[in-house]
Coordinates of C-alpha atoms in Angstrom, one line a residue:
M1 CA -55.5 -61.8 54.3
N2 CA -55.2 -59.0 55.2
P3 CA -51.8 -58.3 57.2
Q4 CA -52.9 -55.0 59.3
K5 CA -55.7 -56.8 60.3
T6 CA -53.9 -60.3 61.2
A7 CA -52.2 -61.0 64.4
V8 CA -49.8 -63.6 65.8
V9 CA -49.8 -65.1 69.2
L10 CA -47.7 -67.2 70.4
I11 CA -48.2 -69.3 73.2
E12 CA -45.2 -70.0 75.6
Y13 CA -42.2 -69.7 73.7
Q14 CA -40.5 -70.4 77.3
N15 CA -37.1 -72.0 78.0
D16 CA -39.1 -75.5 80.2
F17 CA -40.5 -75.3 76.3
T18 CA -37.7 -74.3 74.6
S19 CA -34.4 -75.0 75.7
P20 CA -32.0 -77.2 77.2
G21 CA -32.4 -77.9 80.5
G22 CA -35.7 -75.9 80.5
S23 CA -38.1 -78.6 83.5
L24 CA -40.5 -79.2 80.2
H25 CA -38.3 -79.2 77.9
E26 CA -37.4 -83.4 77.4
A27 CA -41.2 -84.6 77.4
V28 CA -41.8 -82.3 73.9
K29 CA -38.7 -81.8 72.3
G30 CA -39.7 -84.9 70.1
V31 CA -42.4 -83.0 68.3
M32 CA -40.2 -80.0 68.3
E33 CA -37.8 -81.8 66.3
S34 CA -40.2 -83.3 63.6
T35 CA -42.2 -79.9 62.9
N36 CA -39.2 -78.2 63.3
M37 CA -41.2 -76.4 65.0
L38 CA -38.3 -73.9 66.1
K39 CA -36.8 -72.9 63.1
N40 CA -40.2 -72.6 61.2
S41 CA -41.3 -70.0 64.3
L42 CA -38.6 -67.6 63.6
D43 CA -39.0 -67.0 59.8
L44 CA -42.6 -67.1 60.8
V45 CA -42.0 -64.1 63.8
Q46 CA -39.8 -62.1 61.1
K47 CA -41.8 -62.5 57.6
A48 CA -44.7 -62.0 59.6
R49 CA -43.7 -58.7 61.4
E50 CA -42.1 -57.1 58.2
A51 CA -45.6 -57.7 56.5
G52 CA -47.5 -55.8 59.6
A53 CA -49.0 -58.2 61.2
V54 CA -49.3 -57.5 64.9
I55 CA -47.0 -60.6 66.6
V56 CA -48.5 -61.2 70.6
H57 CA -46.3 -62.9 73.4
S58 CA -48.8 -65.2 75.2
P59 CA -45.8 -66.5 78.1
I60 CA -47.7 -68.1 81.3
S61 CA -46.3 -67.4 84.2
F62 CA -46.8 -68.3 88.7
Q63 CA -45.9 -67.6 91.5
E64 CA -43.6 -69.7 94.4
G65 CA -46.0 -71.8 94.8
Y66 CA -48.4 -72.0 92.5
F67 CA -51.5 -69.5 94.9
E68 CA -52.8 -69.2 91.7
I69 CA -54.3 -72.1 90.8
T70 CA -56.3 -75.0 93.3
R71 CA -54.4 -76.2 96.3
H72 CA -54.9 -79.8 94.9
P73 CA -54.2 -79.2 91.0
Y74 CA -55.0 -82.2 88.6
G75 CA -54.3 -83.0 84.7
I76 CA -52.4 -80.5 83.3
L77 CA -51.5 -78.3 85.9
K78 CA -50.5 -81.0 88.2
G79 CA -48.2 -81.8 85.5
V80 CA -46.7 -78.0 85.7
V81 CA -46.6 -78.1 89.3
D82 CA -45.4 -81.2 89.8
S83 CA -42.3 -80.4 87.8
K84 CA -41.5 -77.4 89.7
S85 CA -42.0 -75.0 86.0
F86 CA -43.1 -71.1 84.8
R87 CA -42.1 -70.0 87.5
K88 CA -42.4 -66.0 88.1
G89 CA -37.9 -64.4 88.1
S90 CA -36.7 -68.3 86.8
W91 CA -34.4 -68.6 83.6
G92 CA -37.7 -71.1 82.5
V93 CA -40.4 -68.2 82.5
D94 CA -38.2 -66.2 79.9
I95 CA -38.9 -66.2 76.2
I96 CA -36.4 -68.0 74.6
D97 CA -33.9 -65.1 73.3
S98 CA -34.1 -66.2 69.9
M99 CA -37.9 -65.7 69.8
A100 CA -37.6 -62.2 72.6
P101 CA -40.1 -59.7 72.0
Q102 CA -39.1 -56.5 69.3
P103 CA -40.5 -53.1 69.8
G104 CA -44.2 -53.1 68.8
D105 CA -45.0 -56.6 69.8
I106 CA -47.6 -57.2 72.1
I107 CA -47.0 -59.5 75.7
L108 CA -50.0 -60.5 77.5
E109 CA -49.9 -60.6 81.2
G110 CA -52.0 -62.6 83.0
K111 CA -51.9 -66.0 82.2
R112 CA -52.1 -68.5 84.0
G113 CA -53.9 -71.5 83.3
L114 CA -54.5 -73.2 79.3
D115 CA -56.8 -71.0 77.1
A116 CA -54.9 -67.6 76.2
F117 CA -58.2 -66.1 76.5
A118 CA -59.4 -66.9 79.8
S119 CA -57.4 -64.6 82.3
T120 CA -55.7 -62.0 79.8
N121 CA -57.0 -58.9 78.0
L122 CA -56.1 -60.8 74.4
D123 CA -59.7 -60.5 73.6
F124 CA -59.9 -56.9 74.0
I125 CA -56.3 -55.5 72.5
L126 CA -56.9 -57.7 69.3
R127 CA -60.6 -56.1 68.8
S128 CA -59.0 -52.4 69.4
K129 CA -56.7 -52.9 66.7
G130 CA -59.2 -54.3 64.6
I131 CA -58.1 -58.1 64.2
E132 CA -60.0 -60.4 62.5
T133 CA -57.4 -63.5 61.8
I134 CA -55.3 -64.8 64.8
A135 CA -52.6 -67.5 63.7
L136 CA -52.1 -69.8 66.9
G137 CA -48.7 -71.7 67.4
G138 CA -46.8 -72.8 70.3
F139 CA -47.2 -75.1 73.3
L140 CA -48.6 -78.1 74.0
T141 CA -50.0 -78.4 69.9
N142 CA -53.5 -80.5 71.7
C143 CA -53.5 -78.4 75.6
C144 CA -53.2 -74.3 75.2
V145 CA -53.0 -73.6 71.2
E146 CA -55.8 -76.1 71.3
S147 CA -57.8 -73.7 74.1
T148 CA -57.0 -70.4 72.3
M149 CA -57.8 -72.1 69.4
R150 CA -61.5 -73.2 70.7
S151 CA -62.1 -69.9 72.1
G152 CA -61.2 -67.5 68.6
Y153 CA -63.6 -69.0 66.9
E154 CA -66.0 -68.8 69.3
K155 CA -65.5 -65.7 69.3
G156 CA -65.8 -65.2 65.6
F157 CA -62.0 -64.5 64.4
E158 CA -60.5 -66.5 61.7
V159 CA -58.5 -68.8 63.0
I160 CA -55.3 -70.7 61.8
T161 CA -53.3 -72.8 63.5
L162 CA -50.0 -73.1 62.4
T163 CA -49.0 -77.0 62.2
D164 CA -45.3 -77.2 61.7
C165 CA -45.2 -73.9 64.5
T166 CA -46.4 -76.5 67.0
A167 CA -45.2 -79.6 69.7
T168 CA -47.2 -81.8 72.4
L169 CA -45.6 -84.8 74.4
S170 CA -45.7 -86.9 71.4
E171 CA -46.1 -87.8 67.5
E172 CA -49.1 -89.5 68.2
E173 CA -50.3 -86.8 69.9
Q174 CA -49.4 -84.2 66.7
A175 CA -51.1 -86.1 64.4
F176 CA -54.3 -86.7 66.5
A177 CA -55.2 -82.7 67.1
C178 CA -53.6 -81.6 63.2
A179 CA -55.8 -84.5 61.9
K180 CA -59.4 -84.1 63.6
N181 CA -59.3 -81.4 66.2
F182 CA -58.1 -78.3 64.2
P183 CA -59.2 -79.0 61.3
M184 CA -62.8 -78.7 63.7
F185 CA -62.7 -75.1 65.0
S186 CA -60.0 -73.9 63.0
K187 CA -58.1 -73.3 59.0
P188 CA -54.8 -75.6 59.9
M189 CA -51.9 -74.4 57.4
T190 CA -47.6 -74.6 57.5
H191 CA -46.4 -71.7 58.3
G192 CA -45.4 -71.2 54.6
Q193 CA -49.1 -71.3 53.5
F194 CA -49.9 -69.4 55.9
L195 CA -46.9 -66.4 54.4
D196 CA -48.0 -67.4 51.4
E197 CA -51.6 -65.7 52.1
L198 CA -50.4 -63.5 54.2
T199 CA -47.6 -61.9 51.8
G200 CA -48.6 -63.1 48.8
E201 CA -45.5 -65.0 48.6
V202 CA -44.0 -68.7 47.5
V203 CA -42.4 -68.5 51.2
G204 CA -39.8 -71.5 50.7
E205 CA -36.5 -71.0 52.6
V206 CA -37.2 -72.9 55.5
E207 CA -38.7 -76.8 55.7
T208 CA -42.4 -77.0 56.4
R209 CA -42.3 -80.7 57.6
G210 CA -44.9 -81.2 60.0
Y211 CA -48.5 -82.2 60.1
S212 CA -51.2 -80.8 57.4
A213 CA -54.5 -81.9 57.2

């Protein structure tokens, strides 16, 4: 794996998900703890950045009133609206301090739905930088991560899903997505396995709990 042709795409590491007091934190807290996803993600980003991989942050945000989406949302977006999550100008929409973008990182603008490709210029950015491999982590495992995975696969990228850098609403959903859906459209790996391939070094400093296909 060539670090210069690899991007790590970090999906919605925002306070509403990641931090106590966030509007959706309690819903994902259990799986975050079981996969050790935040600590693993910190290790992932530090070592991938040092190796020369591109780091892409993909936050989601909405105006107060959620005018960017249908007046009658349903499914996951209804949950976002009902919980008043990811509102521009709020603490909840901010990327968690420990994962804050660093100089040279890319911050996507315009994500208003599930797929990080759909309403952003992610595809243009990746192709303009010669990226061939994308590694995905974040929230929710079976929603935005999975939607982005499928699009990346269809667009011809080599897609890695980082099973221990993801979290969703239940252990059942996490296990099913990692074991059944991820292998159809990606190469599921723990972050340690990914870093091992990226750097050629054995990674063992951070516990790599999680789900492997």
